[in-house]
Short mmCIF file of C-alpha atoms and ligand atoms in Angstrom, two decimals:
data_model
loop_
_atom_site.label_atom_id
_atom_site.label_comp_id
_atom_site.label_asym_id
_atom_site.label_seq_id
_atom_site.Cartn_x
_atom_site.Cartn_y
_atom_site.Cartn_z
CA MET I 150 110.99 25.82 111.15
CA THR I 151 109.45 28.14 108.60
CA GLY I 152 111.87 28.99 105.86
CA PHE I 153 112.12 30.05 102.25
CA ARG I 154 112.63 27.64 99.39
CA VAL I 155 115.36 29.35 97.43
CA GLY I 156 116.79 28.65 93.99
CA ILE I 157 120.10 30.11 92.78
CA VAL I 158 120.20 30.14 88.99
CA GLY I 159 123.82 30.48 87.85
CA ALA I 160 125.08 28.93 91.09
CA THR I 161 128.34 27.78 89.46
CA GLY I 162 129.37 31.32 88.41
CA ALA I 163 131.40 33.98 90.20
CA VAL I 164 128.30 35.69 91.67
CA GLY I 165 126.44 32.40 92.28
CA ARG I 166 129.27 31.00 94.41
CA GLU I 167 129.45 34.25 96.41
CA MET I 168 125.66 34.05 96.84
CA LEU I 169 126.03 30.69 98.57
CA ARG I 170 128.59 32.19 100.98
CA VAL I 171 126.47 35.28 101.72
CA LEU I 172 123.27 33.28 102.35
CA ALA I 173 125.17 31.09 104.83
CA GLU I 174 127.03 33.97 106.53
CA ARG I 175 123.84 35.94 107.07
CA ALA I 176 121.90 32.83 108.12
CA PHE I 177 119.17 33.60 105.59
CA PRO I 178 116.23 31.41 106.60
CA ALA I 179 116.30 28.97 103.67
CA SER I 180 114.52 25.68 104.28
CA GLU I 181 115.63 24.48 100.84
CA LEU I 182 118.41 25.59 98.49
CA ARG I 183 118.32 24.48 94.87
CA LEU I 184 121.48 25.11 92.89
CA ILE I 185 120.67 25.59 89.22
CA ALA I 186 122.92 26.18 86.21
CA SER I 187 123.18 25.27 82.53
CA PRO I 188 122.84 21.67 81.34
CA ARG I 189 126.67 21.71 81.08
CA SER I 190 126.92 21.66 84.87
CA ALA I 191 124.06 19.24 85.55
CA GLY I 192 125.08 16.57 88.04
CA MET I 193 128.16 18.49 89.27
CA ARG I 194 128.29 19.00 93.03
CA LEU I 195 128.82 22.32 94.77
CA ASP I 196 128.76 22.80 98.52
CA GLY I 197 127.52 19.21 98.89
CA ARG I 198 124.54 19.80 96.62
CA GLU I 199 123.89 18.52 93.12
CA ILE I 200 123.53 21.13 90.36
CA MET I 201 120.16 20.96 88.60
CA PRO I 202 119.85 22.01 84.94
CA VAL I 203 117.50 24.94 84.39
CA SER I 204 113.99 23.91 83.26
CA PRO I 205 110.45 25.12 83.94
CA ALA I 206 109.89 22.38 86.54
CA VAL I 207 112.98 23.34 88.54
CA PHE I 208 111.10 26.45 89.74
CA ASP I 209 108.07 24.53 91.02
CA GLY I 210 107.50 25.05 94.75
CA LEU I 211 110.18 27.74 95.15
CA ASP I 212 109.46 30.96 97.06
CA VAL I 213 112.44 32.86 95.67
CA ALA I 214 114.80 32.53 92.71
CA ILE I 215 118.02 34.54 92.58
CA PHE I 216 119.33 34.83 89.03
CA ASP I 217 123.11 35.13 88.54
CA THR I 218 123.24 34.36 84.82
CA PRO I 219 124.05 36.19 81.58
CA ASP I 220 121.35 38.64 80.42
CA GLU I 221 119.97 36.39 77.68
CA VAL I 222 119.51 33.48 80.12
CA ALA I 223 117.66 35.77 82.55
CA GLU I 224 115.51 37.10 79.68
CA GLN I 225 114.44 33.56 78.88
CA TRP I 226 114.00 32.07 82.38
CA VAL I 227 113.05 34.92 84.77
CA PRO I 228 109.52 35.18 83.26
CA VAL I 229 109.17 31.39 83.54
CA ALA I 230 109.99 31.53 87.26
CA ALA I 231 107.80 34.61 87.87
CA ALA I 232 104.85 32.97 86.07
CA ARG I 233 105.07 30.15 88.66
CA GLY I 234 104.62 32.67 91.50
CA VAL I 235 108.32 32.71 92.41
CA VAL I 236 109.73 36.08 93.56
CA VAL I 237 112.82 36.79 91.46
CA VAL I 238 115.85 38.89 92.33
CA ASP I 239 117.82 39.26 89.12
CA ASN I 240 121.50 40.19 89.06
CA SER I 241 121.64 40.51 85.28
CA ALA I 242 120.90 43.67 83.32
CA ALA I 243 117.90 42.09 81.55
CA PHE I 244 115.12 43.81 83.54
CA ARG I 245 116.90 46.69 85.32
CA MET I 246 115.43 49.44 83.17
CA ALA I 247 111.91 47.97 82.84
CA PRO I 248 109.48 50.54 84.32
CA ASP I 249 107.54 47.84 86.19
CA VAL I 250 110.66 46.29 87.75
CA PRO I 251 112.15 48.06 90.80
CA LEU I 252 115.94 48.48 90.73
CA VAL I 253 116.97 48.48 94.36
CA ILE I 254 119.78 49.05 96.81
CA PRO I 255 118.04 48.91 100.20
CA GLU I 256 120.13 51.79 101.63
CA VAL I 257 119.20 53.92 98.61
CA ASN I 258 115.57 53.19 97.65
CA ALA I 259 114.03 50.37 99.70
CA GLU I 260 110.55 51.91 99.27
CA ALA I 261 110.67 50.97 95.56
CA LEU I 262 110.26 47.33 96.68
CA ARG I 263 106.60 48.08 97.44
CA SER I 264 105.84 48.19 93.74
CA ALA I 265 106.99 44.99 92.03
CA PRO I 266 103.91 44.00 90.01
CA ARG I 267 105.75 41.29 88.05
CA GLY I 268 107.36 39.78 91.15
CA ILE I 269 110.76 40.69 89.70
CA ILE I 270 113.30 42.88 91.49
CA ALA I 271 116.51 43.92 89.75
CA ASN I 272 119.88 44.27 91.38
CA PRO I 273 122.03 47.08 89.95
CA ASN I 274 125.34 46.82 88.13
CA CYS I 275 128.32 46.48 90.48
CA THR I 276 129.87 49.83 89.47
CA THR I 277 126.50 51.55 89.86
CA ALA I 278 126.25 50.18 93.40
CA THR I 279 129.72 51.45 94.34
CA ILE I 280 128.70 54.96 93.25
CA ALA I 281 125.08 54.95 94.45
CA VAL I 282 125.65 53.91 98.08
CA PRO I 283 127.70 57.05 98.94
CA LEU I 284 126.10 59.37 96.39
CA ALA I 285 122.49 58.83 97.55
CA PRO I 286 122.83 60.49 101.00
CA LEU I 287 124.68 63.44 99.42
CA HIS I 288 121.94 63.77 96.79
CA ARG I 289 119.22 63.65 99.46
CA SER I 290 120.97 66.44 101.35
CA ALA I 291 122.12 68.80 98.59
CA GLY I 292 120.47 67.71 95.29
CA LEU I 293 122.74 66.55 92.47
CA ARG I 294 123.22 68.81 89.45
CA ARG I 295 125.72 66.60 87.56
CA VAL I 296 128.05 63.67 88.13
CA ILE I 297 131.33 62.55 86.55
CA ALA I 298 132.57 59.06 87.43
CA CYS I 299 135.58 57.00 86.30
CA SER I 300 135.77 53.35 87.34
CA TYR I 301 138.64 50.94 88.02
CA GLN I 302 136.97 47.54 87.67
CA SER I 303 138.35 44.18 88.74
CA VAL I 304 138.47 41.11 86.49
CA SER I 305 135.87 39.17 88.52
CA GLY I 306 133.37 41.73 87.24
CA ALA I 307 133.59 39.74 84.01
CA GLY I 308 132.81 36.49 85.85
CA GLN I 309 134.85 33.32 86.13
CA ARG I 310 136.31 33.82 82.64
CA GLY I 311 137.76 37.19 83.66
CA VAL I 312 139.48 35.71 86.71
CA ALA I 313 140.79 32.76 84.66
CA GLN I 314 142.27 35.08 82.00
CA LEU I 315 144.17 37.19 84.55
CA TRP I 316 145.66 34.14 86.33
CA SER I 317 146.62 32.52 83.02
CA GLU I 318 148.37 35.70 81.82
CA LEU I 319 150.11 36.15 85.17
CA ASP I 320 151.45 32.56 84.99
CA THR I 321 152.85 33.27 81.50
CA ALA I 322 154.25 36.64 82.54
CA VAL I 323 155.98 35.28 85.64
CA ALA I 324 157.57 32.47 83.62
CA SER I 325 158.83 34.85 80.89
CA ARG I 326 159.29 37.94 83.10
CA ARG I 327 157.51 39.95 80.36
CA PRO I 328 153.98 41.32 80.11
CA PRO I 329 151.82 39.03 77.96
CA ASP I 330 151.61 40.04 74.29
CA ALA I 331 148.35 38.15 73.60
CA PRO I 332 145.20 37.59 75.66
CA GLY I 333 145.37 34.45 77.81
CA GLY I 334 141.61 33.86 77.63
CA ASP I 335 138.42 35.05 76.00
CA ALA I 336 137.07 37.47 78.63
CA PHE I 337 138.99 40.54 77.41
CA ALA I 338 140.06 41.47 73.87
CA HIS I 339 143.56 42.49 75.05
CA PRO I 340 145.89 41.18 77.74
CA ILE I 341 144.71 42.38 81.14
CA ALA I 342 147.84 41.49 83.18
CA PHE I 343 149.93 44.66 83.71
CA ASN I 344 147.42 46.55 81.56
CA ILE I 345 144.45 48.91 81.77
CA LEU I 346 141.56 48.61 79.31
CA PRO I 347 139.28 51.64 78.91
CA ALA I 348 136.38 49.61 77.49
CA VAL I 349 134.06 47.48 79.66
CA GLY I 350 131.18 45.65 78.00
CA SER I 351 130.02 45.98 74.43
CA VAL I 352 130.20 49.03 72.14
CA ARG I 353 127.24 51.49 72.27
CA GLY I 354 128.16 54.21 69.76
CA SER I 355 130.87 56.29 71.43
CA HIS I 356 130.18 54.66 74.82
CA THR I 357 130.30 51.13 76.21
CA SER I 358 127.36 49.16 77.56
CA GLU I 359 128.82 49.40 81.08
CA GLU I 360 128.93 53.21 80.84
CA THR I 361 125.35 53.51 79.60
CA LYS I 362 124.15 51.08 82.29
CA VAL I 363 125.81 53.03 85.11
CA ALA I 364 124.30 56.35 83.99
CA ALA I 365 120.80 54.96 83.36
CA GLU I 366 120.70 52.91 86.56
CA LEU I 367 121.89 55.83 88.72
CA ARG I 368 119.16 58.05 87.26
CA LYS I 369 116.52 55.38 87.97
CA MET I 370 117.62 54.62 91.55
CA LEU I 371 118.17 58.26 92.53
CA ASP I 372 114.84 59.17 90.91
CA ALA I 373 116.65 61.85 88.89
CA PRO I 374 115.63 61.10 85.30
CA ARG I 375 117.39 64.07 83.72
CA LEU I 376 120.59 64.06 85.80
CA PRO I 377 123.64 64.62 83.53
CA ILE I 378 126.14 61.82 84.23
CA GLY I 379 129.49 61.34 82.46
CA VAL I 380 131.02 57.89 82.94
CA THR I 381 134.25 56.18 81.82
CA CYS I 382 134.58 52.52 82.77
CA VAL I 383 138.05 50.98 82.90
CA ARG I 384 139.12 47.38 83.54
CA VAL I 385 142.22 46.99 85.73
CA PRO I 386 144.14 43.84 86.76
CA THR I 387 142.72 43.48 90.27
CA LEU I 388 140.84 40.31 91.23
CA THR I 389 137.88 41.62 93.21
CA ALA I 390 136.44 45.00 94.28
CA HIS I 391 135.80 47.94 91.98
CA GLY I 392 137.01 51.48 92.62
CA VAL I 393 135.31 54.63 91.37
CA ALA I 394 136.49 58.26 91.33
CA VAL I 395 133.36 60.42 91.57
CA HIS I 396 133.12 64.19 91.02
CA ALA I 397 129.72 65.71 91.70
CA GLU I 398 128.11 69.13 91.52
CA PHE I 399 125.14 69.93 93.76
CA VAL I 400 122.27 72.40 93.61
CA ARG I 401 122.70 73.45 97.25
CA PRO I 402 126.08 74.16 98.93
CA LEU I 403 127.89 71.03 100.19
CA ASP I 404 131.47 71.38 101.40
CA ALA I 405 133.86 68.48 101.97
CA ALA I 406 133.48 68.51 105.77
CA SER I 407 129.67 68.35 105.55
CA ALA I 408 129.87 65.60 102.92
CA LYS I 409 132.23 63.62 105.15
CA ALA I 410 129.85 63.99 108.10
CA LEU I 411 126.91 62.79 105.97
CA LEU I 412 128.91 59.82 104.72
CA GLU I 413 130.06 58.88 108.23
CA SER I 414 126.44 58.34 109.23
CA ALA I 415 125.30 56.80 105.93
CA PRO I 416 124.21 53.14 106.04
CA GLY I 417 126.54 50.79 104.16
CA VAL I 418 129.39 53.33 104.06
CA VAL I 419 132.72 53.22 105.92
CA VAL I 420 134.72 56.44 105.65
CA VAL I 421 138.50 55.93 105.33
CA ASP I 422 139.74 59.43 104.77
CA ALA I 423 143.07 60.59 106.17
CA LEU I 424 145.31 61.15 103.13
CA ALA I 425 148.26 62.43 105.16
CA GLU I 426 148.31 59.18 107.16
CA GLY I 427 147.96 57.04 104.02
CA ALA I 428 144.34 56.15 104.81
CA TYR I 429 142.11 55.89 101.75
CA PRO I 430 139.92 53.17 100.25
CA THR I 431 141.72 50.36 98.41
CA ALA I 432 140.48 47.30 96.54
CA HIS I 433 142.11 45.00 99.11
CA GLN I 434 140.25 46.76 101.89
CA ALA I 435 136.88 46.18 100.23
CA MET I 436 137.53 42.60 99.06
CA GLY I 437 135.32 40.13 100.93
CA LYS I 438 133.67 42.93 102.92
CA ASP I 439 130.13 44.27 102.97
CA ALA I 440 130.67 48.03 103.13
CA CYS I 441 131.35 50.62 100.49
CA TYR I 442 134.62 52.30 101.55
CA VAL I 443 134.80 56.05 100.84
CA GLY I 444 137.70 58.47 101.11
CA ARG I 445 139.64 61.24 99.35
CA ILE I 446 136.63 63.44 100.14
CA ARG I 447 137.52 66.92 98.95
CA GLN I 448 136.57 69.91 96.87
CA ASP I 449 138.36 69.48 93.53
CA GLU I 450 139.96 72.39 91.67
CA ALA I 451 136.99 72.56 89.31
CA GLY I 452 134.73 73.30 92.30
CA LEU I 453 133.10 69.86 92.40
CA LEU I 454 132.85 67.58 95.41
CA ALA I 455 135.13 64.59 94.81
CA PHE I 456 135.52 61.22 96.50
CA PHE I 457 136.89 57.75 95.81
CA ALA I 458 134.85 54.65 96.66
CA THR I 459 135.59 50.93 96.62
CA ALA I 460 133.23 48.00 97.13
CA ASP I 461 133.36 44.25 96.53
CA ASN I 462 131.70 43.76 93.14
CA LEU I 463 130.65 40.21 93.99
CA ARG I 464 129.14 41.23 97.35
CA LYS I 465 127.61 44.75 97.53
CA GLY I 466 127.75 44.79 93.73
CA ALA I 467 125.79 41.55 93.45
CA ALA I 468 125.28 38.75 96.02
CA LEU I 469 125.13 40.75 99.24
CA ASN I 470 122.77 43.34 97.81
CA ALA I 471 120.47 40.60 96.47
CA VAL I 472 120.26 38.99 99.90
CA GLN I 473 119.76 42.40 101.55
CA ILE I 474 116.85 42.96 99.12
CA LEU I 475 115.24 39.72 100.33
CA GLU I 476 115.90 40.55 104.00
CA THR I 477 114.39 44.01 103.50
CA MET I 478 111.32 42.55 101.79
CA VAL I 479 110.82 40.19 104.74
CA ARG I 480 111.18 43.11 107.19
CA MET I 481 108.69 45.20 105.20
CA GLY I 482 106.19 42.32 105.16
CA LEU I 483 106.50 41.97 101.37
CA LEU I 484 107.80 38.39 101.34
CA GLN I 485 106.63 35.32 103.20
CA PRO I 486 107.27 31.64 102.57
CA LYS I 487 104.40 30.02 100.62
CA VAL I 488 104.52 26.89 102.78
CA SER I 489 106.00 25.93 106.12
CA ALA I 490 108.80 23.42 105.86
N1 NAP S 714 130.71 39.44 88.36
C1 NAP S 714 130.22 40.56 88.92
O1 NAP S 714 130.93 41.31 89.61
C2 NAP S 714 128.78 40.92 88.74
C3 NAP S 714 128.24 41.96 89.51
C4 NAP S 714 126.90 42.33 89.33
C5 NAP S 714 126.14 41.64 88.40
N2 NAP S 714 126.70 40.64 87.66
C6 NAP S 714 125.84 39.93 86.71
O2 NAP S 714 125.54 38.66 87.29
C7 NAP S 714 125.39 37.69 86.25
C8 NAP S 714 126.35 36.53 86.51
O3 NAP S 714 127.67 37.03 86.43
P1 NAP S 714 128.95 36.14 86.82
O4 NAP S 714 130.06 37.12 86.88
O5 NAP S 714 128.66 35.30 88.00
O6 NAP S 714 129.11 35.22 85.50
P2 NAP S 714 129.82 33.80 85.34
O7 NAP S 714 130.89 33.61 86.34
O8 NAP S 714 130.16 33.70 83.90
O9 NAP S 714 128.63 32.75 85.67
C9 NAP S 714 127.52 32.60 84.80
C10 NAP S 714 126.53 31.59 85.40
O10 NAP S 714 125.40 31.51 84.52
C11 NAP S 714 125.18 30.15 84.19
N3 NAP S 714 124.65 29.98 82.85
C12 NAP S 714 125.24 30.33 81.67
N4 NAP S 714 124.46 29.97 80.64
C13 NAP S 714 123.36 29.38 81.16
C14 NAP S 714 122.21 28.79 80.61
N5 NAP S 714 122.00 28.72 79.28
N6 NAP S 714 121.26 28.28 81.44
C15 NAP S 714 121.45 28.33 82.80
N7 NAP S 714 122.54 28.85 83.39
C16 NAP S 714 123.48 29.39 82.58
C17 NAP S 714 126.54 29.49 84.29
O11 NAP S 714 126.35 28.10 84.45
P3 NAP S 714 127.41 27.03 83.84
O12 NAP S 714 128.55 27.00 84.84
O13 NAP S 714 126.63 25.77 83.82
O14 NAP S 714 127.83 27.54 82.51
C18 NAP S 714 127.10 30.18 85.53
O15 NAP S 714 126.58 29.57 86.69
C19 NAP S 714 125.66 38.44 84.93
O16 NAP S 714 124.44 38.91 84.39
C20 NAP S 714 126.50 39.62 85.38
O17 NAP S 714 126.41 40.71 84.50
C21 NAP S 714 127.99 40.26 87.82
#
């Protein structure tokens, strides 16, 4: 059977482990799967396979490498893989804003895949994805004038360390029946259990790196380089799935009923919008699922179109989108296996 020889770099991480599940669920035609991580994990077994330490030779013979590593690791190793003729889909932020690297959500801008001169395709930030999937069809219909978005981001967005810190603090809190007074890990500067932290990522002047990424990535994917976007990113003590409250102003008229109709037929979107019956998107609803759930669609009192969206940060925000990128490239004739297995 002809298949792709696939490497997952960062296979031991939160996104890497989800990647393994998504590849299997979607029966991606992989004739070989190499699980790659840091030398710390070398020799460990995951899913019945031995973890290989990253090295130049580990990329030899691969068709595709999916990177699920910190930015600095991707910066070092993505060019090494690409130089060996391996097509790279990178989940880190290292190459997202490079002009010669397409930043793609297939439902939003699949055509951008046609121009990947370095053989590198970037996957957007998980909060960006939760906003872009529903916002793109509205933008295509009515033209965005400005966007305001506030996120509610789960701890798995900070990787395995984020999940570990929340569980550790919850254990302490349950034993003492008090909120923790010190962080129970090194993922967040303050306790996250029973808390909300309005700072995600590193400091960038008066913004955070997460906020600047979301704005810049939305502008790139929506092909709207001057779109004014105001973002506040907030970490909340949920395990998986991010929520985002979005308020948007459009150039052409777009009322809530028309927006709802557009969203109901938008790929990747499930509308859950009946406030009076208690139906609206929740993190639990999105956890482990593929869709971006959208509800609370309304005209706000400032005259903007508002909605709330949730999506699984490890799936549509990372692993699922990466696999959908590969599937789309295959469908568009942009990716073939180098050899038959
Ligand atoms: N979590 C999310 O929701 C999400 C969503 C979208 C994008 N992303 C991005 O995806 C990437 C991975 O995130 P994550 O949440 O999965 O992080 P994570 O749980 O901390 O996992 C990091 C992975 O990178 C590997 N790694 C670290 N240093 C390495 C090195 N020097 N050489 C090779 N491998 C190394 C780790 O391997 P060891 O186990 O051997 O240390 C681990 O497999 C990040 O760039 C993140 O920003 C994350």
